[in-house]
Tab-separated table of C-alpha atoms and ligand atoms in Angstrom:
chain	number	residue	atom	x	y	z
A	697	MET	CA	20.409	2.752	-11.490
A	698	GLY	CA	17.476	3.397	-13.852
A	699	SER	CA	15.686	0.144	-11.807
A	700	HIS	CA	15.428	1.744	-8.891
A	701	HIS	CA	13.791	5.192	-10.673
A	702	ASP	CA	10.970	2.574	-12.239
A	703	ASP	CA	10.344	1.585	-9.175
A	704	HIS	CA	9.739	3.915	-7.375
A	705	VAL	CA	7.453	5.076	-9.677
A	706	GLU	CA	6.165	2.083	-10.037
A	707	PHE	CA	5.088	1.499	-6.785
A	708	ASP	CA	3.291	5.328	-6.651
A	709	THR	CA	2.064	4.318	-10.495
A	710	THR	CA	0.365	1.108	-8.764
A	711	PHE	CA	-0.525	3.279	-6.147
A	712	ASP	CA	-2.441	6.011	-7.423
A	713	GLU	CA	-4.126	3.192	-10.350
A	714	ILE	CA	-6.054	2.050	-7.274
A	715	TYR	CA	-5.903	3.363	-4.043
A	716	PRO	CA	-8.692	6.231	-5.114
A	717	ALA	CA	-11.276	3.919	-6.582
A	718	LEU	CA	-10.570	1.385	-3.452
A	719	VAL	CA	-11.145	3.746	-0.711
A	720	ARG	CA	-14.424	4.767	-2.641
A	721	TYR	CA	-15.875	1.188	-3.000
A	722	CYS	CA	-14.868	0.813	0.875
A	723	HIS	CA	-16.777	3.324	1.263
A	724	ARG	CA	-19.847	2.689	0.072
A	725	LEU	CA	-19.076	-0.278	1.432
A	726	THR	CA	-19.240	-0.003	4.998
A	727	GLY	CA	-20.606	4.230	5.606
A	728	ASP	CA	-17.798	4.884	7.235
A	729	ARG	CA	-15.020	7.143	6.191
A	730	ASP	CA	-12.012	5.709	9.355
A	731	VAL	CA	-13.119	2.068	8.521
A	732	ALA	CA	-13.319	2.427	4.788
A	733	GLU	CA	-9.792	4.068	5.098
A	734	ASP	CA	-7.925	1.167	7.700
A	735	ALA	CA	-9.488	-1.376	4.834
A	736	ALA	CA	-8.202	0.190	1.749
A	737	GLN	CA	-4.841	0.646	3.412
A	738	GLU	CA	-4.302	-2.440	4.778
A	739	ALA	CA	-5.431	-4.256	1.071
A	740	MET	CA	-2.375	-2.363	-0.439
A	741	VAL	CA	-0.175	-3.493	2.248
A	742	ARG	CA	-0.967	-6.006	1.302
A	743	LEU	CA	-0.461	-6.063	-1.822
A	744	PHE	CA	3.275	-4.440	-1.616
A	745	THR	CA	4.167	-6.745	1.212
A	746	HIS	CA	2.360	-9.723	0.315
A	747	GLU	CA	4.085	-11.428	-4.348
A	748	VAL	CA	1.431	-10.051	-6.051
A	749	GLU	CA	2.036	-10.146	-9.348
A	750	GLY	CA	0.862	-9.798	-12.514
A	751	PRO	CA	-0.755	-6.126	-14.526
A	752	ILE	CA	-2.228	-3.181	-12.738
A	753	PRO	CA	-5.965	-4.822	-13.173
A	754	ALA	CA	-4.614	-8.278	-11.730
A	755	LEU	CA	-3.490	-6.202	-8.866
A	756	ARG	CA	-6.994	-3.819	-8.714
A	757	ALA	CA	-8.670	-7.070	-9.196
A	758	TRP	CA	-6.936	-8.545	-6.408
A	759	ALA	CA	-6.747	-5.865	-3.598
A	760	PHE	CA	-10.585	-5.285	-3.732
A	761	LYS	CA	-11.341	-8.701	-2.535
A	762	THR	CA	-8.827	-8.689	-0.194
A	763	ALA	CA	-10.535	-5.366	1.197
A	764	THR	CA	-13.980	-6.664	0.814
A	765	HIS	CA	-12.737	-9.802	3.261
A	766	LEU	CA	-11.657	-7.453	5.347
A	767	VAL	CA	-15.180	-5.946	5.915
A	768	ARG	CA	-16.541	-8.206	6.410
A	769	ASP	CA	-13.859	-9.675	9.163
A	770	ARG	CA	-14.426	-6.962	10.454
A	771	TYR	CA	-18.242	-6.581	10.544
A	772	ARG	CA	-20.280	-9.233	11.386
A	773	VAL	CA	-23.962	-9.023	8.755
A	774	GLU	CA	-26.096	-7.510	11.514
A	775	GLU	CA	-24.339	-5.686	13.714
A	776	ASN	CA	-22.985	-3.560	10.380
A	777	ARG	CA	-26.338	-3.327	9.546
A	778	ARG	CA	-27.516	-1.855	12.567
A	779	ARG	CA	-24.496	0.537	12.673
A	780	LEU	CA	-25.186	1.895	8.867
A	781	LEU	CA	-28.707	2.606	10.078
A	782	GLN	CA	-27.476	4.780	13.051
A	783	VAL	CA	-24.649	6.664	11.161
A	784	HIS	CA	-26.272	7.347	8.763
A	785	PRO	CA	-30.561	7.732	9.515
A	786	VAL	CA	-33.382	7.606	7.357
A	787	HIS	CA	-35.642	11.260	7.458
A	788	PRO	CA	-37.641	11.202	4.072
A	789	GLY	CA	-38.272	15.325	4.174
A	790	GLN	CA	-36.840	15.930	7.477
A	791	GLY	CA	-34.085	20.250	6.903
A	792	GLU	CA	-35.215	23.303	5.532
A	793	GLY	CA	-31.939	24.640	4.117
A	794	PRO	CA	-31.315	24.868	0.347
A	795	GLU	CA	-32.768	23.467	-2.168
A	796	ARG	CA	-30.255	21.648	-3.399
A	797	ARG	CA	-28.320	21.028	-0.772
A	798	VAL	CA	-31.557	18.925	1.596
A	799	GLU	CA	-31.743	17.123	-2.335
A	800	ARG	CA	-28.337	15.521	-1.900
A	801	ARG	CA	-28.148	14.891	1.076
A	802	GLU	CA	-31.719	12.621	1.496
A	803	SER	CA	-30.520	10.587	-1.994
A	804	GLU	CA	-26.815	10.387	0.547
A	805	GLU	CA	-29.517	8.661	2.674
A	806	ARG	CA	-31.764	6.993	1.139
A	807	ALA	CA	-28.858	5.262	-1.535
A	808	ARG	CA	-27.282	3.765	2.742
A	809	ALA	CA	-30.593	2.967	3.946
A	810	ALA	CA	-30.792	1.206	0.234
A	811	LEU	CA	-27.096	-0.612	0.820
A	812	ALA	CA	-27.470	-1.517	3.790
A	813	GLU	CA	-31.628	-3.334	2.630
A	814	LEU	CA	-29.362	-5.611	0.381
A	815	ALA	CA	-27.694	-8.960	2.345
A	816	PRO	CA	-23.181	-8.162	2.446
A	817	ARG	CA	-22.921	-10.327	-0.394
A	818	ASP	CA	-24.848	-8.926	-2.753
A	819	ARG	CA	-23.847	-5.505	-1.941
A	820	GLU	CA	-20.194	-6.035	-2.363
A	821	MET	CA	-21.242	-7.478	-6.069
A	822	LEU	CA	-23.431	-4.404	-6.739
A	823	LEU	CA	-20.247	-1.961	-5.947
A	824	MET	CA	-17.651	-4.226	-7.408
A	825	ARG	CA	-19.832	-3.731	-10.308
A	826	TYR	CA	-19.919	0.269	-10.263
A	827	GLU	CA	-16.745	-0.308	-9.895
A	828	GLY	CA	-15.776	-1.324	-13.342
A	829	PHE	CA	-14.951	-4.807	-13.046
A	830	SER	CA	-15.896	-7.711	-15.238
A	831	TYR	CA	-18.823	-11.230	-13.393
A	832	ARG	CA	-15.563	-13.787	-13.690
A	833	GLU	CA	-13.698	-10.524	-11.472
A	834	ILE	CA	-16.805	-10.553	-9.686
A	835	ALA	CA	-17.576	-14.403	-9.107
A	836	ASP	CA	-13.482	-14.769	-7.676
A	837	ALA	CA	-14.026	-11.891	-5.027
A	838	VAL	CA	-17.402	-12.491	-2.932
A	839	ASP	CA	-16.862	-16.769	-3.381
A	840	VAL	CA	-19.819	-16.988	-5.956
A	841	ALA	CA	-20.282	-19.477	-9.441
A	842	ALA	CA	-19.047	-16.614	-12.323
A	843	THR	CA	-22.313	-17.960	-13.959
A	844	SER	CA	-25.234	-17.139	-11.488
A	845	VAL	CA	-23.140	-13.729	-10.988
A	846	GLY	CA	-26.001	-11.873	-13.602
A	847	THR	CA	-28.624	-12.778	-11.839
A	848	LEU	CA	-27.609	-12.131	-8.779
A	849	LEU	CA	-26.560	-8.394	-9.682
A	850	ALA	CA	-29.763	-7.728	-11.422
A	851	ARG	CA	-31.641	-8.946	-7.882
A	852	ALA	CA	-29.442	-6.685	-5.796
A	853	GLU	CA	-29.992	-3.950	-8.599
A	854	ARG	CA	-33.252	-4.111	-9.157
A	855	ARG	CA	-34.043	-4.126	-4.455
A	856	PHE	CA	-31.568	-1.299	-4.521
A	857	GLN	CA	-33.745	0.962	-7.090
A	858	GLU	CA	-36.365	0.434	-5.488
A	859	VAL	CA	-35.929	0.892	-1.664
A	860	PHE	CA	-33.606	4.545	-3.825
A	861	THR	CA	-36.960	5.088	-5.283
A	862	GLY	CA	-38.957	4.147	-2.340
A	863	VAL	CA	-41.092	1.981	-4.526
A	864	GLU	CA	-41.221	-0.934	-2.378
A	865	ARG	CA	-42.218	-4.080	-2.979
A	866	THR	CA	-43.742	-6.840	-0.694
A	867	ALA	CA	-40.171	-8.737	-0.409
B	905	MET	CA	-41.156	-16.880	-28.824
B	906	THR	CA	-39.117	-17.043	-25.207
B	907	HIS	CA	-37.778	-13.997	-23.319
B	908	LEU	CA	-34.893	-13.197	-22.538
B	909	GLN	CA	-34.029	-13.001	-18.848
B	910	GLU	CA	-33.635	-10.144	-16.931
B	911	SER	CA	-30.148	-11.580	-15.383
B	912	LEU	CA	-29.227	-12.982	-19.334
B	913	LEU	CA	-29.885	-8.792	-20.178
B	914	ILE	CA	-27.876	-7.475	-16.942
B	915	ALA	CA	-24.976	-9.538	-18.407
B	916	VAL	CA	-25.896	-7.769	-21.479
B	917	ARG	CA	-25.618	-4.682	-21.045
B	918	ASP	CA	-22.583	-5.202	-19.548
B	919	GLY	CA	-21.011	-7.124	-22.052
B	920	ALA	CA	-20.225	-9.929	-19.617
B	921	VAL	CA	-21.700	-12.240	-22.332
B	922	ASP	CA	-19.205	-13.982	-24.530
B	923	PRO	CA	-20.025	-13.557	-28.194
B	924	PRO	CA	-22.168	-16.824	-29.174
B	925	THR	CA	-24.269	-15.566	-26.770
B	926	GLU	CA	-24.401	-12.525	-27.493
B	927	ALA	CA	-24.897	-12.944	-30.986
B	928	LEU	CA	-28.022	-14.969	-30.333
B	929	ALA	CA	-29.294	-12.023	-27.453
B	930	ARG	CA	-29.169	-9.159	-30.111
B	931	ALA	CA	-30.926	-11.067	-32.159
B	932	HIS	CA	-33.956	-11.658	-29.944
B	933	LEU	CA	-34.105	-7.524	-29.643
B	934	ALA	CA	-33.510	-6.777	-33.116
B	935	THR	CA	-36.608	-8.338	-33.842
B	936	CYS	CA	-39.234	-8.857	-29.666
B	937	PRO	CA	-39.148	-4.628	-28.806
B	938	SER	CA	-40.366	-6.107	-25.373
B	939	CYS	CA	-37.483	-7.344	-24.727
B	940	ALA	CA	-35.353	-4.542	-25.779
B	941	GLY	CA	-37.137	-1.388	-24.486
B	942	ASP	CA	-36.630	-4.153	-21.324
B	943	LEU	CA	-32.830	-3.428	-21.504
B	944	ALA	CA	-33.516	0.264	-22.211
B	945	ALA	CA	-34.706	-0.092	-19.068
B	946	LEU	CA	-31.461	-1.695	-17.471
B	947	GLU	CA	-29.239	0.356	-19.375
B	948	LYS	CA	-31.397	3.650	-17.173
B	949	ARG	CA	-31.451	1.955	-13.783
B	950	GLY	CA	-27.854	1.293	-14.654
B	951	SER	CA	-27.357	4.763	-14.823
B	952	ASP	CA	-29.370	6.146	-12.345
B	953	VAL	CA	-28.035	3.337	-9.721
B	954	ALA	CA	-24.579	4.686	-10.427
B	955	ALA	CA	-25.782	8.225	-9.466
B	956	ALA	CA	-27.310	6.863	-6.340
B	957	LEU	CA	-23.810	5.660	-5.117
B	958	GLU	CA	-21.650	8.676	-6.284
B	959	THR	CA	-23.837	10.797	-3.940
B	960	LEU	CA	-22.512	8.485	-1.082
B	961	ASP	CA	-18.823	9.482	-2.800
B	962	GLY	CA	-16.672	11.816	-0.676
B	963	PHE	CA	-13.237	13.688	-0.346
B	964	PHE	CA	-10.264	11.173	0.494
B	965	ASP	CA	-7.133	12.261	0.179
B	966	ALA	CA	-4.772	9.184	-1.475
B	967	ALA	CA	-1.273	11.295	-1.292
B	968	SER	CA	-1.303	10.395	2.524
B	969	ALA	CA	-2.435	6.945	2.210
B	970	ARG	CA	0.580	6.883	-0.334
B	971	ALA	CA	2.716	8.000	2.355
B	972	SER	CA	0.730	5.664	5.362
B	973	VAL	CA	1.072	2.758	2.878
B	974	ARG	CA	5.098	3.599	2.436
B	975	VAL	CA	5.998	3.471	5.504
B	976	ARG	CA	4.605	0.043	6.279
B	977	VAL	CA	5.613	-1.376	3.759
B	978	ALA	CA	9.372	-0.234	4.319
B	979	ARG	CA	8.704	-1.375	8.158
B	980	ALA	CA	7.549	-5.096	7.298
B	981	ALA	CA	10.576	-5.139	4.761
B	982	ALA	CA	12.954	-3.398	8.455
B	983	ASP	CA	10.841	-6.814	10.596
B	984	ALA	CA	12.021	-9.079	7.883
B	985	VAL	CA	16.322	-7.588	7.936
B	986	GLY	CA	15.755	-7.474	11.140
B	987	SER	CA	14.134	-10.987	12.223
B	988	LEU	CA	17.214	-12.877	9.611
B	989	ALA	CA	19.969	-10.980	11.546
B	990	LEU	CA	19.115	-11.947	14.481
B	991	GLU	CA	19.060	-15.480	13.256
B	992	ALA	CA	22.494	-15.222	11.323
B	993	ASP	CA	23.391	-14.437	14.706
B	994	GLY	CA	21.985	-16.593	17.044
B	995	ARG	CA	19.601	-14.909	18.515
B	996	LEU	CA	16.906	-16.622	17.068
B	997	ALA	CA	16.521	-19.678	17.125
B	998	SER	CA	12.667	-20.899	15.916
B	999	GLY	CA	14.758	-20.185	12.725
B	1000	LYS	CA	10.886	-19.680	11.238
B	1001	LEU	CA	11.996	-17.457	8.850
B	1002	SER	CA	14.573	-18.809	5.814
B	1003	VAL	CA	16.532	-16.566	3.728
B	1004	ARG	CA	14.291	-17.562	0.623
B	1005	SER	CA	10.830	-17.492	2.686
B	1006	VAL	CA	11.788	-13.869	3.527
B	1007	SER	CA	12.734	-12.786	0.157
B	1008	ARG	CA	9.673	-15.000	-1.116
B	1009	ARG	CA	7.762	-13.178	0.762
B	1010	PHE	CA	8.954	-9.903	0.381
B	1011	ARG	CA	9.732	-8.274	-3.836
B	1012	ALA	CA	12.736	-6.525	-3.142
B	1013	ARG	CA	11.838	-4.413	-5.477
B	1014	TRP	CA	8.171	-2.753	-4.152
B	1015	ILE	CA	10.641	-2.787	-0.912
B	1016	ARG	CA	13.127	-0.582	-2.267
B	1017	ALA	CA	9.754	1.317	-4.005
B	1018	ALA	CA	8.440	2.166	-0.560
B	1019	GLY	CA	11.392	3.682	0.629
B	1020	ALA	CA	12.456	1.269	3.037
B	1021	VAL	CA	14.954	2.416	6.031
B	1022	LEU	CA	15.727	-0.056	6.641
B	1023	PHE	CA	17.593	-0.548	10.564
B	1024	LEU	CA	19.165	-3.508	10.894
B	1025	ALA	CA	18.906	-5.277	14.637
B	1026	ALA	CA	21.834	-6.586	14.929
B	1027	ALA	CA	23.725	-5.677	12.219
B	1028	SER	CA	27.039	-6.277	12.778
B	1029	ALA	CA	26.410	-9.790	13.295
B	1030	ALA	CA	24.417	-9.371	9.446
B	1031	ALA	CA	28.129	-7.776	8.274
B	1032	ALA	CA	30.356	-10.852	9.491
B	1033	LEU	CA	28.775	-13.044	7.820
B	1034	PRO	CA	31.063	-11.324	4.556
B	1035	GLY	CA	30.466	-14.447	2.069
B	1036	SER	CA	26.609	-15.643	3.167
B	1037	PRO	CA	23.486	-15.135	1.374
B	1038	LEU	CA	21.596	-12.637	3.977
B	1039	ARG	CA	24.081	-10.320	3.580
B	1040	ARG	CA	24.357	-11.066	0.190
B	1041	TRP	CA	20.420	-10.537	0.040
B	1042	ALA	CA	20.154	-7.577	2.464
B	1043	GLY	CA	22.685	-5.589	0.194
B	1044	ASP	CA	20.161	-6.394	-2.144
B	1045	LEU	CA	17.784	-4.953	-1.212
B	1046	ILE	CA	18.656	-1.659	0.731
B	1047	GLU	CA	20.426	-0.704	-2.427
B	1048	GLY	CA	19.383	2.888	-3.659
B	1049	VAL	CA	16.771	3.408	-0.899
B	1050	THR	CA	15.007	6.546	-2.058
B	1051	PRO	CA	12.940	8.146	0.550
B	1052	GLY	CA	9.709	8.120	1.138
B	1053	PRO	CA	7.620	11.719	2.155
B	1054	ALA	CA	7.992	10.658	5.882
B	1055	ALA	CA	10.818	9.321	7.270
B	1056	VAL	CA	10.901	5.372	9.079
B	1057	GLU	CA	11.515	6.128	12.802
B	1058	ARG	CA	11.624	1.801	14.568
B	1059	PRO	CA	12.560	2.250	18.156
B	1060	SER	CA	15.236	-0.256	19.093
B	1061	PRO	CA	14.415	-3.146	19.961
B	1062	ALA	CA	14.132	-3.617	24.420
B	1063	ALA	CA	16.250	-6.368	25.360
B	1064	ALA	CA	18.992	-5.177	23.675
B	1065	SER	CA	23.033	-4.937	25.003
B	1066	PRO	CA	24.847	-2.422	24.921
B	1067	GLU	CA	26.761	-3.843	22.607
B	1068	GLU	CA	24.358	-4.546	19.383
B	1069	THR	CA	24.393	-1.819	16.825
B	1070	THR	CA	22.091	-0.654	13.836
B	1071	GLY	CA	22.734	1.178	10.730
B	1072	VAL	CA	22.350	1.255	6.719
B	1073	ARG	CA	23.547	-0.202	4.657
B	1074	ILE	CA	22.786	1.443	0.683
B	1075	GLY	CA	24.127	0.567	-2.899
B	1076	VAL	CA	26.416	3.243	-5.194
B	1077	SER	CA	28.312	2.426	-8.339
B	1078	GLU	CA	29.099	6.034	-8.797
B	1079	GLY	CA	28.532	9.472	-7.185
B	1080	PRO	CA	29.283	11.294	-5.391
B	1081	LEU	CA	28.289	10.109	-1.639
B	1082	GLN	CA	27.780	12.416	0.627
B	1083	VAL	CA	27.308	10.676	4.502
B	1084	LEU	CA	25.754	13.005	7.022
B	1085	LEU	CA	26.620	12.255	11.644
B	1086	ARG	CA	24.591	13.867	13.586
B	1087	GLY	CA	24.910	13.844	17.625
B	1088	VAL	CA	28.504	12.469	18.501
B	1089	PRO	CA	29.811	12.921	21.484
B	1090	ALA	CA	32.922	15.253	21.228
B	1091	ASP	CA	34.203	12.560	23.361
B	1092	GLY	CA	33.622	9.330	20.674
B	1093	GLU	CA	34.644	8.430	18.250
B	1094	VAL	CA	33.412	8.155	14.105
B	1095	GLU	CA	36.136	4.665	12.260
B	1096	VAL	CA	36.130	5.140	8.747
B	1097	ARG	CA	36.569	2.229	6.775
B	1098	TRP	CA	37.660	1.854	2.865
B	1099	VAL	CA	35.520	-0.689	1.720
B	1100	SER	CA	36.109	-2.457	-2.080
B	1101	GLY	CA	33.567	-2.411	-3.621
B	1102	THR	CA	29.874	-0.548	-4.381
B	1103	GLU	CA	28.002	-0.407	-0.681
B	1104	ALA	CA	28.350	2.189	1.934
B	1105	ALA	CA	27.084	1.825	5.141
B	1106	VAL	CA	26.644	3.668	8.259
B	1107	PHE	CA	26.748	1.540	11.866
B	1108	GLY	CA	25.977	3.394	15.134
B	1109	PRO	CA	24.502	1.793	18.544
B	1110	LEU	CA	21.349	1.169	18.602
B	1111	GLY	CA	18.248	4.101	19.241
B	1112	SER	CA	20.382	5.552	16.010
B	1113	ARG	CA	18.172	6.410	13.151
B	1114	PHE	CA	18.886	7.018	9.840
B	1115	THR	CA	17.887	7.418	6.321
B	1116	SER	CA	19.431	7.296	3.211
B	1117	ALA	CA	18.537	8.343	-0.316
B	1118	ARG	CA	20.734	7.541	-3.351
B	1119	GLY	CA	24.739	8.410	-2.739
B	1120	ARG	CA	23.380	10.258	0.476
B	1121	ILE	CA	23.385	8.120	4.294
B	1122	GLU	CA	21.722	10.353	7.437
B	1123	ALA	CA	22.242	9.458	10.714
B	1124	ILE	CA	20.915	10.982	14.250
B	1125	LEU	CA	23.624	8.593	16.489
B	1126	THR	CA	23.192	8.054	19.985
B	1127	PRO	CA	26.610	8.135	22.011
B	1128	GLY	CA	28.953	5.222	20.969
B	1129	ARG	CA	30.918	3.742	18.855
B	1130	VAL	CA	30.526	4.818	14.831
B	1131	ARG	CA	32.216	2.464	12.322
B	1132	VAL	CA	30.905	4.828	8.529
B	1133	GLU	CA	32.486	2.524	5.521
B	1134	LEU	CA	33.461	4.204	2.540
B	1135	PRO	CA	33.899	2.399	-0.924
B	1136	ARG	CA	37.652	3.698	-2.212
B	1137	SER	CA	35.842	3.870	-6.070
B	1138	VAL	CA	33.714	6.467	-5.333
B	1139	VAL	CA	34.198	10.205	-5.577
B	1140	PRO	CA	33.006	12.617	-4.900
B	1141	THR	CA	32.817	11.368	-1.380
B	1142	SER	CA	32.467	13.088	1.553
B	1143	LEU	CA	31.780	12.647	5.627
B	1144	VAL	CA	30.162	15.299	7.164
B	1145	VAL	CA	29.833	15.554	10.996
B	1146	ASP	CA	28.284	18.083	12.512
B	1147	GLY	CA	27.643	20.629	10.760
B	1148	ARG	CA	31.684	19.751	10.048
B	1149	ILE	CA	33.035	18.755	6.008
B	1150	TYR	CA	35.131	15.698	8.072
B	1151	LEU	CA	36.990	14.627	4.676
B	1152	SER	CA	36.567	14.507	1.048
B	1153	ARG	CA	37.231	12.890	-1.522
B	1154	THR	CA	37.524	13.935	-5.517
B	1155	PRO	CA	39.542	12.556	-8.099
B	1156	GLU	CA	42.273	14.966	-7.163
B	1157	GLY	CA	42.750	13.119	-3.684
B	1158	LEU	CA	41.565	13.185	-0.819
B	1159	THR	CA	41.734	15.878	1.864
B	1160	VAL	CA	41.022	15.434	5.538
B	1161	PRO	CA	39.502	18.772	7.672
B	1162	GLY	CA	38.288	16.996	10.303
B	1163	PRO	CA	39.772	16.032	13.610
B	1164	ALA	CA	41.554	12.532	12.830
B	1165	ILE	CA	42.954	10.890	15.522
B	1166	ARG	CA	44.560	7.835	13.365
B	1167	GLU	CA	44.795	7.075	9.739
B	1168	ASP	CA	46.076	4.734	7.686
B	1169	GLU	CA	45.858	2.099	4.614
B	1170	SER	CA	41.959	0.762	5.589
B	1171	GLY	CA	40.972	3.986	7.424
B	1172	ILE	CA	41.121	6.817	9.117
B	1173	VAL	CA	38.758	7.472	12.288
B	1174	PHE	CA	38.072	11.323	14.114
B	1175	ARG	CA	37.236	11.977	17.635
B	1176	GLY	CA	34.064	13.915	17.478
B	1177	GLY	CA	32.402	17.247	17.369
B	1178	ASP	CA	33.525	20.675	19.463
B	1179	ARG	CA	30.164	21.640	20.958
C	310	ZN	ZN1	-38.326	-10.822	-26.582
């Protein structure tokens, strides 16, 4: 009977170890709460109903890869960019009110705009990196050679920072 | 002297280079202020980007997401078991689902863990095959389920004949075992059968709803025949119908306060609730 209790605990702990970061990643990736929750939960359902074996880090990588593909399938590149910009239009310097709130709101808009500026794969790689995945796991999730992750990440991060800080270069 | 490329520096920063390469890079960094400066700038950029990304984050309710995922996993399991039962009954001609393929797709431990509340379409058909791997597997699957925060309800299949039943079966190796039935009409019958082994089950007409937990089955029944299977060896066991104790078996023996119509060695048939 004890094993059933363990199973129950295992479901909960597995879920809790993976989902919060997964939904955060999907939200960063899409800029849309509903889409983020849909994709993250669908990936979790697949994790539990498909035969996915292994320690937590492997399950976690599997869930992120699956969610990445779900988001990709649902949103084609141009549509995604357009939508991201609509959801979070960039109005630098707009608004009054409490200074900190405005600052944070502006920062959020600039971060959203900077992500929207990246190609989908670069965006996925950058966001996975900031969820702590190894270059090998990132390579597997977005289907690039592990040896090119450093180059691609460097480019994505540089571009993000340029747009975010407003220090634009001619691309 | 060749300086380190940004792609290598960023990999060094992220701890993503193999030890020999890292040793070479570190050796260079120790003697080259320019590259060391670049690495410091990359580290700064990394923390700036992390901070920028954090501004995007909001609150997400993980507990309700967990409940929702649990229900969906349980449903997937119920669909698999339902398909198996139908297949066993000869109603699913395609034969695409075999016991092996389904058990590969659905790991029993996840499904148990998900608190699967299983609705066995045509469960009587499956139960009629006592030696079949299907029944054994279905029994394994349901054994020891614990309820999730949200109970699963599944609509009954559209093209159901009145003969078809649905039900739930749990494993109970020791007491207490409690079976709670609701919605049994006064002119209805509840058939209790004593069974060997360590499984308890309740079957009712399609449209009935079941939840189960360790040592406990609850059923909300639609009008029709109800069959309850109780293992002889498990004590204490009680059957409660619409709030009334119908039978209770303790180490001291069996008492039957409910409205029994027939009773013999194999079981007891009760009338429904007086309401
Ligand atoms: Zn150098």
